[in-house]
Short mmCIF file of C-alpha atoms and ligand atoms in Angstrom, two decimals:
data_model
loop_
_atom_site.label_atom_id
_atom_site.label_comp_id
_atom_site.label_asym_id
_atom_site.label_seq_id
_atom_site.Cartn_x
_atom_site.Cartn_y
_atom_site.Cartn_z
CA MET A 1 6.63 5.62 21.90
CA GLU A 2 5.82 8.61 19.74
CA LYS A 3 2.92 8.69 17.32
CA ILE A 4 2.65 9.91 13.79
CA SER A 5 0.93 13.28 13.64
CA ILE A 6 -1.21 15.15 11.16
CA GLN A 7 -0.73 18.88 10.50
CA LEU A 8 -3.59 20.83 8.93
CA GLU A 9 -2.43 24.44 9.38
CA LYS A 10 -1.65 24.86 5.69
CA VAL A 11 -5.24 24.00 4.81
CA PHE A 12 -6.81 26.58 7.08
CA GLY A 13 -5.91 29.42 4.70
CA PHE A 14 -8.21 27.77 2.15
CA ILE A 15 -10.92 26.44 4.42
CA PRO A 16 -11.32 27.88 7.91
CA LYS A 17 -10.61 25.46 10.74
CA GLU A 18 -14.22 25.79 11.97
CA GLU A 19 -15.52 24.61 8.62
CA ILE A 20 -13.31 21.50 8.71
CA TYR A 21 -14.22 20.86 12.33
CA GLY A 22 -17.81 21.30 11.19
CA TYR A 23 -17.42 17.78 9.78
CA ALA A 24 -16.95 16.42 13.31
CA ALA A 25 -20.53 15.19 13.63
CA LYS A 26 -20.42 13.45 10.24
CA CYS A 27 -17.08 11.83 11.06
CA GLU A 28 -18.27 10.71 14.46
CA SER A 29 -21.37 9.21 12.96
CA ALA A 30 -19.18 7.45 10.33
CA GLN A 31 -16.97 6.20 13.15
CA GLU A 32 -20.01 4.86 14.96
CA MET A 33 -21.26 3.15 11.79
CA LEU A 34 -17.90 1.44 11.50
CA HIS A 35 -17.72 0.36 15.12
CA LYS A 36 -21.37 -0.72 15.37
CA GLY A 37 -21.34 -2.28 11.91
CA THR A 38 -24.43 -0.39 10.76
CA GLY A 39 -23.07 1.11 7.51
CA LYS A 40 -22.80 -0.11 3.92
CA GLY A 41 -20.44 -3.01 3.37
CA ASN A 42 -20.62 -3.97 7.04
CA ASP A 43 -19.66 -7.56 6.26
CA PHE A 44 -16.13 -6.26 5.44
CA LEU A 45 -15.16 -4.67 8.74
CA GLY A 46 -12.71 -7.33 9.90
CA TRP A 47 -9.78 -4.91 9.44
CA LEU A 48 -11.14 -2.47 12.03
CA ASN A 49 -10.03 -4.28 15.19
CA LEU A 50 -7.64 -6.59 13.41
CA PRO A 51 -4.33 -5.30 14.87
CA SER A 52 -5.42 -5.75 18.49
CA SER A 53 -6.83 -9.20 17.77
CA ILE A 54 -3.55 -10.61 16.43
CA THR A 55 -2.03 -13.01 18.97
CA GLU A 56 1.62 -13.64 19.77
CA GLU A 57 1.04 -17.31 18.93
CA PHE A 58 -0.21 -16.44 15.46
CA LEU A 59 2.74 -14.13 14.79
CA ASN A 60 5.13 -16.87 15.93
CA ASP A 61 3.52 -19.26 13.47
CA VAL A 62 3.97 -16.74 10.64
CA LEU A 63 7.57 -16.23 11.72
CA ALA A 64 8.22 -19.97 11.71
CA THR A 65 6.86 -20.27 8.17
CA ALA A 66 8.96 -17.29 7.11
CA GLU A 67 12.02 -18.90 8.68
CA SER A 68 11.43 -22.13 6.82
CA LEU A 69 11.33 -20.23 3.48
CA ARG A 70 14.30 -18.08 4.49
CA SER A 71 16.39 -21.15 5.28
CA LYS A 72 15.84 -22.73 1.86
CA CYS A 73 15.46 -19.85 -0.56
CA GLU A 74 17.63 -17.13 -2.04
CA VAL A 75 14.50 -15.71 -3.65
CA VAL A 76 10.86 -15.85 -2.55
CA VAL A 77 8.36 -14.85 -5.21
CA VAL A 78 5.07 -13.43 -3.99
CA ALA A 79 2.32 -14.05 -6.56
CA GLY A 80 -0.58 -11.65 -6.08
CA ILE A 81 -2.21 -8.49 -7.39
CA GLY A 82 -3.98 -5.43 -5.97
CA GLY A 83 -4.60 -5.89 -2.27
CA SER A 84 -2.80 -9.23 -2.44
CA TYR A 85 0.40 -7.48 -3.53
CA LEU A 86 0.66 -3.77 -2.77
CA GLY A 87 0.75 -3.83 1.04
CA ALA A 88 3.70 -6.21 1.25
CA LYS A 89 5.51 -4.39 -1.56
CA ALA A 90 4.94 -1.02 0.12
CA VAL A 91 6.27 -2.11 3.52
CA ILE A 92 9.23 -4.09 2.19
CA ASP A 93 10.37 -1.24 -0.06
CA ALA A 94 9.89 1.38 2.65
CA LEU A 95 12.04 -0.57 5.11
CA SER A 96 14.67 -1.97 2.77
CA ASN A 97 18.02 -0.59 1.83
CA THR A 98 17.35 0.93 -1.60
CA PHE A 99 20.12 -1.16 -3.11
CA SER A 100 19.45 -4.40 -1.26
CA TRP A 101 18.75 -6.09 -4.60
CA MET A 102 22.46 -5.61 -5.38
CA GLN A 103 23.65 -6.83 -1.98
CA ASN A 104 23.93 -10.07 -0.15
CA ASP A 105 22.60 -9.02 3.25
CA GLY A 106 21.61 -12.50 4.43
CA ASN A 107 17.95 -12.02 3.58
CA PRO A 108 16.20 -13.70 0.66
CA LYS A 109 15.15 -11.30 -2.07
CA VAL A 110 11.38 -10.92 -2.21
CA LEU A 111 10.21 -10.56 -5.80
CA PHE A 112 6.68 -10.17 -7.09
CA ALA A 113 4.70 -11.76 -9.92
CA GLY A 114 1.07 -12.09 -10.86
CA HIS A 115 0.58 -8.31 -10.78
CA ASN A 116 0.84 -8.06 -14.55
CA ILE A 117 0.46 -10.34 -17.58
CA SER A 118 3.63 -9.28 -19.34
CA GLU A 119 5.25 -12.18 -21.16
CA ASP A 120 8.64 -10.46 -20.99
CA TYR A 121 8.34 -9.96 -17.24
CA LEU A 122 7.42 -13.58 -16.61
CA SER A 123 10.01 -14.94 -19.00
CA GLU A 124 12.78 -12.80 -17.49
CA LEU A 125 11.70 -13.76 -13.97
CA MET A 126 11.73 -17.47 -14.79
CA ALA A 127 15.13 -17.21 -16.44
CA LEU A 128 16.45 -15.61 -13.25
CA LEU A 129 14.80 -18.24 -11.05
CA GLN A 130 16.47 -21.00 -13.05
CA THR A 131 19.70 -19.89 -11.42
CA LYS A 132 18.36 -19.42 -7.85
CA SER A 133 16.93 -21.52 -5.08
CA PHE A 134 13.42 -20.16 -4.70
CA GLY A 135 10.05 -20.50 -3.01
CA ILE A 136 6.59 -19.12 -3.69
CA ILE A 137 3.94 -17.36 -1.62
CA ASN A 138 0.74 -17.47 -3.62
CA ILE A 139 -1.82 -14.92 -2.44
CA SER A 140 -5.37 -14.66 -3.72
CA LYS A 141 -8.45 -14.18 -1.59
CA SER A 142 -10.84 -15.30 -4.30
CA GLY A 143 -8.37 -17.93 -5.45
CA THR A 144 -9.47 -17.32 -9.02
CA THR A 145 -7.66 -14.15 -10.14
CA THR A 146 -6.28 -14.75 -13.63
CA GLU A 147 -3.05 -12.76 -13.32
CA THR A 148 -2.07 -14.52 -10.08
CA ALA A 149 -3.18 -17.99 -11.14
CA LEU A 150 -1.30 -17.70 -14.43
CA ALA A 151 1.93 -16.63 -12.73
CA PHE A 152 1.55 -19.38 -10.13
CA ARG A 153 1.06 -22.08 -12.76
CA LEU A 154 4.31 -21.04 -14.44
CA LEU A 155 6.26 -20.69 -11.18
CA LYS A 156 4.98 -23.95 -9.72
CA THR A 157 5.88 -25.84 -12.89
CA LEU A 158 9.37 -24.39 -12.82
CA LEU A 159 9.87 -25.11 -9.13
CA GLU A 160 8.69 -28.71 -9.46
CA GLU A 161 11.01 -29.22 -12.44
CA LYS A 162 13.93 -27.84 -10.46
CA VAL A 163 13.51 -29.48 -7.07
CA GLY A 164 10.84 -32.16 -7.56
CA LYS A 165 7.23 -32.18 -6.42
CA GLU A 166 7.94 -33.22 -2.81
CA GLU A 167 10.47 -30.47 -2.12
CA ALA A 168 8.39 -27.90 -4.02
CA ARG A 169 5.52 -28.55 -1.59
CA THR A 170 7.72 -27.40 1.30
CA ARG A 171 8.58 -24.18 -0.51
CA ILE A 172 5.05 -23.11 -1.45
CA VAL A 173 2.70 -21.29 0.90
CA ALA A 174 -0.83 -20.31 -0.14
CA ILE A 175 -2.84 -17.50 1.41
CA THR A 176 -6.48 -17.60 0.43
CA ASP A 177 -10.11 -17.98 1.49
CA ALA A 178 -10.88 -20.62 4.15
CA LYS A 179 -13.06 -22.70 1.84
CA ARG A 180 -13.77 -21.16 -1.56
CA GLY A 181 -11.79 -20.82 -4.76
CA ALA A 182 -9.47 -22.81 -6.99
CA LEU A 183 -6.41 -21.95 -4.88
CA ARG A 184 -7.98 -23.50 -1.77
CA THR A 185 -8.83 -26.70 -3.69
CA LEU A 186 -5.37 -26.86 -5.23
CA SER A 187 -3.63 -26.23 -1.88
CA THR A 188 -5.62 -28.93 -0.12
CA GLN A 189 -4.84 -31.39 -2.89
CA GLU A 190 -1.13 -30.53 -2.95
CA GLY A 191 -0.81 -30.30 0.84
CA TYR A 192 0.63 -26.78 0.97
CA LYS A 193 0.99 -24.80 4.16
CA THR A 194 -1.86 -22.28 4.02
CA TYR A 195 -3.11 -19.19 5.79
CA VAL A 196 -6.65 -17.85 5.67
CA ILE A 197 -7.65 -14.37 4.58
CA PRO A 198 -10.67 -13.73 6.80
CA ASP A 199 -13.96 -13.43 4.92
CA ASN A 200 -14.60 -10.01 6.41
CA VAL A 201 -11.29 -8.43 5.34
CA GLY A 202 -11.22 -7.05 1.79
CA GLY A 203 -8.03 -7.26 -0.28
CA ARG A 204 -6.96 -3.63 0.08
CA TYR A 205 -7.45 -3.74 3.87
CA SER A 206 -5.50 -7.00 4.28
CA VAL A 207 -1.90 -5.89 4.88
CA LEU A 208 -2.13 -6.84 8.58
CA THR A 209 -3.21 -10.41 7.74
CA PRO A 210 -0.68 -13.01 6.49
CA VAL A 211 -1.10 -11.34 3.06
CA GLY A 212 1.28 -8.65 4.27
CA LEU A 213 2.81 -10.24 7.36
CA LEU A 214 4.36 -13.33 5.76
CA PRO A 215 6.22 -11.59 2.90
CA ILE A 216 7.35 -8.83 5.29
CA ALA A 217 8.70 -11.44 7.71
CA VAL A 218 10.42 -13.33 4.87
CA ALA A 219 12.16 -10.09 3.90
CA GLY A 220 13.59 -9.98 7.44
CA PHE A 221 11.49 -7.23 9.05
CA ASP A 222 10.00 -7.20 12.51
CA ILE A 223 6.31 -7.98 12.09
CA LYS A 224 5.72 -7.76 15.85
CA GLN A 225 6.76 -4.09 15.79
CA PHE A 226 4.71 -3.55 12.63
CA VAL A 227 1.60 -4.92 14.35
CA ALA A 228 2.42 -3.01 17.58
CA GLY A 229 2.42 0.23 15.58
CA ALA A 230 -0.94 -0.62 14.06
CA VAL A 231 -2.35 -1.45 17.51
CA ALA A 232 -1.23 1.95 18.84
CA MET A 233 -2.95 3.66 15.92
CA GLU A 234 -6.08 1.52 16.31
CA GLU A 235 -6.34 2.88 19.87
CA GLN A 236 -5.60 6.45 18.79
CA CYS A 237 -8.22 6.29 16.05
CA ALA A 238 -10.94 5.08 18.39
CA THR A 239 -10.95 8.43 20.26
CA SER A 240 -13.09 11.53 19.79
CA PHE A 241 -12.84 13.64 16.64
CA GLU A 242 -10.17 16.11 17.74
CA GLU A 243 -7.82 13.38 19.01
CA ASN A 244 -8.44 11.06 16.11
CA PRO A 245 -6.00 11.69 13.23
CA ALA A 246 -7.97 9.48 10.84
CA ALA A 247 -11.16 11.47 11.48
CA LEU A 248 -9.31 14.77 11.04
CA TYR A 249 -7.88 13.52 7.75
CA ALA A 250 -11.31 12.33 6.58
CA ALA A 251 -12.92 15.63 7.54
CA THR A 252 -10.27 17.72 5.79
CA ARG A 253 -10.29 15.81 2.52
CA ASN A 254 -14.12 15.81 2.40
CA ALA A 255 -14.21 19.56 3.10
CA LEU A 256 -11.70 20.13 0.31
CA TYR A 257 -13.60 17.87 -2.07
CA ALA A 258 -16.81 19.79 -1.40
CA GLN A 259 -14.94 22.94 -2.48
CA GLY A 260 -13.92 21.46 -5.83
CA LYS A 261 -10.58 19.94 -4.90
CA LYS A 262 -11.11 16.73 -6.85
CA ILE A 263 -7.56 15.37 -6.86
CA GLU A 264 -5.41 14.45 -3.87
CA ILE A 265 -1.70 14.07 -4.50
CA LEU A 266 0.23 11.97 -1.98
CA VAL A 267 3.74 13.35 -1.76
CA ASN A 268 6.92 11.82 -0.38
CA TYR A 269 10.52 13.02 -0.16
CA HIS A 270 12.07 9.55 0.08
CA PRO A 271 11.80 7.32 -3.00
CA LYS A 272 11.50 4.19 -0.85
CA LEU A 273 7.97 5.39 -0.06
CA HIS A 274 6.93 5.14 -3.70
CA PHE A 275 4.94 1.96 -3.13
CA VAL A 276 3.29 3.29 0.00
CA SER A 277 1.69 5.75 -2.44
CA GLU A 278 0.73 2.91 -4.79
CA TRP A 279 -0.89 1.05 -1.88
CA TRP A 280 -2.67 4.24 -0.77
CA LYS A 281 -3.91 4.91 -4.33
CA GLN A 282 -5.55 1.51 -4.45
CA LEU A 283 -7.01 1.90 -0.96
CA TYR A 284 -8.62 5.27 -1.65
CA GLY A 285 -9.27 4.87 -5.38
CA GLU A 286 -11.03 1.52 -5.11
CA SER A 287 -12.84 2.48 -1.92
CA GLU A 288 -14.17 5.91 -2.92
CA GLY A 289 -14.33 5.99 -6.71
CA LYS A 290 -17.89 4.88 -7.37
CA GLU A 291 -21.43 6.20 -7.93
CA ASN A 292 -19.81 9.00 -9.99
CA VAL A 293 -18.04 10.54 -7.00
CA GLY A 294 -14.66 10.26 -5.30
CA ILE A 295 -11.38 12.15 -5.01
CA PHE A 296 -8.89 10.98 -7.65
CA PRO A 297 -5.80 9.70 -5.81
CA ALA A 298 -2.50 10.62 -7.46
CA SER A 299 1.08 10.66 -6.19
CA VAL A 300 4.51 12.14 -6.76
CA ASP A 301 8.01 11.36 -5.49
CA LEU A 302 9.80 14.61 -4.63
CA THR A 303 12.02 16.29 -5.30
CA THR A 304 12.33 14.04 -8.40
CA ASP A 305 8.91 14.93 -9.77
CA LEU A 306 9.30 18.65 -9.10
CA HIS A 307 11.31 18.48 -12.30
CA SER A 308 8.43 16.89 -14.19
CA MET A 309 5.08 17.40 -12.45
CA GLY A 310 6.13 20.46 -10.45
CA GLN A 311 4.92 22.92 -13.09
CA TRP A 312 1.44 21.39 -13.19
CA ILE A 313 1.15 21.29 -9.44
CA GLN A 314 2.25 24.92 -9.15
CA GLN A 315 0.14 26.42 -11.93
CA GLY A 316 -2.21 23.87 -13.51
CA GLU A 317 -5.96 23.61 -12.94
CA ARG A 318 -6.65 24.45 -9.30
CA THR A 319 -8.52 21.26 -8.46
CA ILE A 320 -5.79 19.64 -6.37
CA PHE A 321 -4.65 19.39 -2.80
CA GLU A 322 -1.66 17.51 -1.46
CA THR A 323 -0.89 15.29 1.48
CA VAL A 324 2.79 15.07 2.33
CA ILE A 325 4.33 12.14 4.15
CA SER A 326 7.28 13.63 6.00
CA ILE A 327 9.97 11.61 7.78
CA ALA A 328 11.38 13.57 10.74
CA GLN A 329 14.62 11.58 11.06
CA PRO A 330 16.13 9.57 8.23
CA LYS A 331 18.02 6.41 9.19
CA GLU A 332 21.35 7.43 7.70
CA THR A 333 23.58 10.51 7.97
CA VAL A 334 25.45 12.10 5.08
CA VAL A 335 27.28 15.37 5.71
CA ILE A 336 28.12 17.58 2.73
CA PRO A 337 31.90 18.13 2.49
CA GLN A 338 33.73 21.46 2.16
CA ASP A 339 35.53 21.89 -1.17
CA GLU A 340 38.45 24.30 -1.34
CA GLU A 341 37.86 25.34 -4.92
CA ASN A 342 34.07 25.51 -4.58
CA LEU A 343 33.69 25.34 -8.35
CA ASP A 344 30.14 24.07 -7.97
CA GLY A 345 29.32 26.94 -5.58
CA LEU A 346 27.95 24.55 -2.96
CA ASN A 347 30.15 25.54 -0.02
CA PHE A 348 27.18 27.32 1.56
CA LEU A 349 25.89 23.81 2.24
CA ALA A 350 29.16 22.39 3.58
CA GLY A 351 28.77 20.83 7.02
CA LYS A 352 25.02 20.40 6.62
CA ARG A 353 23.32 17.05 6.37
CA VAL A 354 21.68 16.09 3.08
CA ASP A 355 18.43 15.80 5.00
CA GLN A 356 18.61 19.47 5.97
CA VAL A 357 18.62 20.30 2.27
CA ASN A 358 15.77 17.86 1.65
CA LYS A 359 13.76 19.42 4.51
CA MET A 360 14.26 22.92 3.12
CA ALA A 361 13.12 21.64 -0.28
CA GLU A 362 10.06 20.23 1.49
CA LEU A 363 9.34 23.48 3.30
CA GLY A 364 10.06 25.66 0.27
CA THR A 365 7.79 23.50 -1.87
CA GLN A 366 5.02 23.58 0.71
CA ILE A 367 5.09 27.39 0.80
CA ALA A 368 5.27 27.64 -3.01
CA HIS A 369 2.35 25.26 -3.48
CA VAL A 370 0.23 26.97 -0.85
CA ASP A 371 1.00 30.31 -2.57
CA GLY A 372 -0.01 28.67 -5.84
CA GLY A 373 -3.41 27.63 -4.45
CA VAL A 374 -2.70 24.06 -3.33
CA PRO A 375 -3.91 23.21 0.19
CA ASN A 376 -1.33 21.15 2.03
CA LEU A 377 -1.77 18.46 4.69
CA LYS A 378 1.23 16.91 6.34
CA ILE A 379 1.63 13.55 8.05
CA VAL A 380 4.82 13.31 10.08
CA LEU A 381 6.51 10.01 10.93
CA PRO A 382 9.23 10.29 13.58
CA GLU A 383 11.25 7.65 11.68
CA LEU A 384 10.86 5.10 8.93
CA ASN A 385 10.65 1.79 10.79
CA GLU A 386 8.25 -1.12 11.25
CA TYR A 387 6.42 0.53 14.15
CA TYR A 388 5.63 3.80 12.39
CA ILE A 389 4.79 2.14 9.07
CA GLY A 390 2.31 -0.01 11.02
CA GLN A 391 0.80 3.17 12.42
CA LEU A 392 0.71 4.86 9.03
CA LEU A 393 -1.04 2.04 7.18
CA TYR A 394 -3.71 1.59 9.85
CA PHE A 395 -4.19 5.38 9.97
CA PHE A 396 -4.90 5.40 6.22
CA GLU A 397 -7.26 2.42 6.48
CA LYS A 398 -9.29 4.05 9.23
CA GLY A 399 -9.23 7.40 7.41
CA CYS A 400 -10.57 5.65 4.33
CA GLY A 401 -13.42 3.93 6.17
CA ILE A 402 -14.53 7.20 7.81
CA SER A 403 -14.03 9.25 4.65
CA GLY A 404 -16.01 6.79 2.51
CA TYR A 405 -18.97 6.88 4.87
CA VAL A 406 -18.86 10.71 5.03
CA LEU A 407 -18.92 10.66 1.22
CA GLY A 408 -21.98 8.40 1.34
CA ILE A 409 -20.61 5.43 -0.56
CA ASN A 410 -19.68 1.85 0.36
CA PRO A 411 -15.90 1.96 0.89
CA PHE A 412 -15.60 -1.82 1.00
CA ASP A 413 -16.78 -3.03 -2.40
CA GLN A 414 -15.32 -2.70 -5.90
CA PRO A 415 -18.08 -3.51 -8.41
CA GLY A 416 -16.26 -1.69 -11.23
CA VAL A 417 -13.24 -4.00 -11.15
CA GLU A 418 -15.22 -6.84 -12.73
CA ASP A 419 -15.90 -5.10 -16.06
CA TYR A 420 -12.48 -5.60 -17.66
CA LYS A 421 -12.41 -9.23 -16.54
CA ARG A 422 -15.72 -9.96 -18.29
CA ASN A 423 -14.38 -8.51 -21.55
CA MET A 424 -11.02 -10.27 -21.22
CA PHE A 425 -12.67 -13.65 -20.62
CA ALA A 426 -15.06 -13.06 -23.53
CA LEU A 427 -12.14 -12.22 -25.82
CA LEU A 428 -10.21 -15.28 -24.62
CA GLU A 429 -13.31 -17.44 -25.14
CA LYS A 430 -13.38 -18.79 -21.62
CA PRO A 431 -15.98 -21.56 -21.28
CA GLY A 432 -19.25 -20.03 -20.06
CA TYR A 433 -18.62 -16.74 -21.90
CA GLU A 434 -19.92 -17.83 -25.34
CA GLU A 435 -22.63 -15.16 -25.58
CA ALA A 436 -20.36 -12.40 -24.33
CA SER A 437 -17.67 -13.57 -26.80
CA ALA A 438 -20.05 -13.28 -29.74
CA ALA A 439 -21.26 -9.85 -28.57
CA ILE A 440 -17.79 -8.40 -28.02
CA ARG A 441 -16.48 -9.69 -31.34
CA LYS A 442 -19.13 -7.64 -33.13
CA ARG A 443 -17.70 -4.54 -31.50
CA LEU A 444 -14.15 -5.07 -32.72
O1 LIG B 1 -8.79 -4.92 -2.92
C1 LIG B 1 -9.23 -5.80 -3.60
O2 LIG B 1 -10.23 -6.46 -3.27
C2 LIG B 1 -8.56 -6.19 -4.90
O3 LIG B 1 -7.55 -5.33 -5.24
C3 LIG B 1 -7.99 -7.58 -4.79
O4 LIG B 1 -7.05 -7.62 -3.76
C4 LIG B 1 -7.37 -8.00 -6.12
O5 LIG B 1 -8.30 -7.90 -7.14
C5 LIG B 1 -6.85 -9.43 -6.02
O6 LIG B 1 -7.88 -10.29 -5.67
P1 LIG B 1 -7.59 -11.71 -5.10
O7 LIG B 1 -6.88 -11.56 -3.80
O8 LIG B 1 -8.94 -12.34 -4.94
O9 LIG B 1 -6.75 -12.45 -6.10
#
């Protein structure tokens, strides 16, 4: 099997190769800290050897649960937010037919809730579910996240009204901490099928646990291939600096950051990768953005956004670099037809595949951006399938762990995420927040 590859040539014009490779020692020491568990946040390293520790038996159990939901449900709603949402969404979107929501392809539709608190969203979702047979996968590591718990309360009530409490129990799966949290208590009481999110795997590193695996399997994708891809990348990323794509990525982005490139834009040329960028933004943003440092992770879908953000990227403040995810071979083939009248002037493209045009847009944009002062990294996937997406996600996780340690921060905590919750609870007068409620009211 091929591997995804990383191309750095279009960075070397900005930072000499030797300077980037000068980060080898730092990256190798970061790698050692990860593997020996001697760095900050070392109680959250369960993701590191996770792919190779997943057993066939465990995957078969996940597949059996998925099959049970698939056999009963036209729609399965995944309730979760952040790391309990984005991994599954990213993989399902990347692998799905773009228009599968309009088609009956034999797979249940996987929808998401609990990643916002929009009354319209929840109301519209529940109105839709009234007309469908549905099930729920409720995902929350802490088991106490307000967005998720709120969505689950509404969905559970609706499901129980529709099919009765007994049947609802067979259509609800909870994925949460082994012991702690309201979701664990509720699941035990209700007798739901549950999976554990290991203590030592943080939310944004959890896509290779049932958090990602179960929804991906419900959507009809091959989780064994997904895990196999991640295992291959786990092996690749345990090698020495020059062979280790995650270390090369970490070195390059840290070298660029040190030279004032404060923003990294993740670029794709296939819109079905949009949520891979959203997942990546959480992974890198939440891992590195702390202690007043960290590259700001942004993303664009091209060529769409060349007609909106293209101007800024080409000529705005020169504090950016870009990382392109390139797909060597798309799944489908569309050949551009000849037209006798050629009124649109496109006959010079006749006989070519649409992807040839897309690739020339990619190449032309790369050259334009490099000319405009934007260093360009490229990650090439041979194809968009379960195996290579598994490789890609593990590659980014390992790159993030190494990069965070090179940057000198703890890439596995997220202390800043609590601040909005404290204010929201104070404003909602949650019991226990009386003092905070009084204080925040004075500020309104
Ligand atoms: O990466 C993280 O830790 C967060 O994004 C969490 O996944 C998110 O806040 C949801 O938390 P929980 O799974 O506890 O509901």
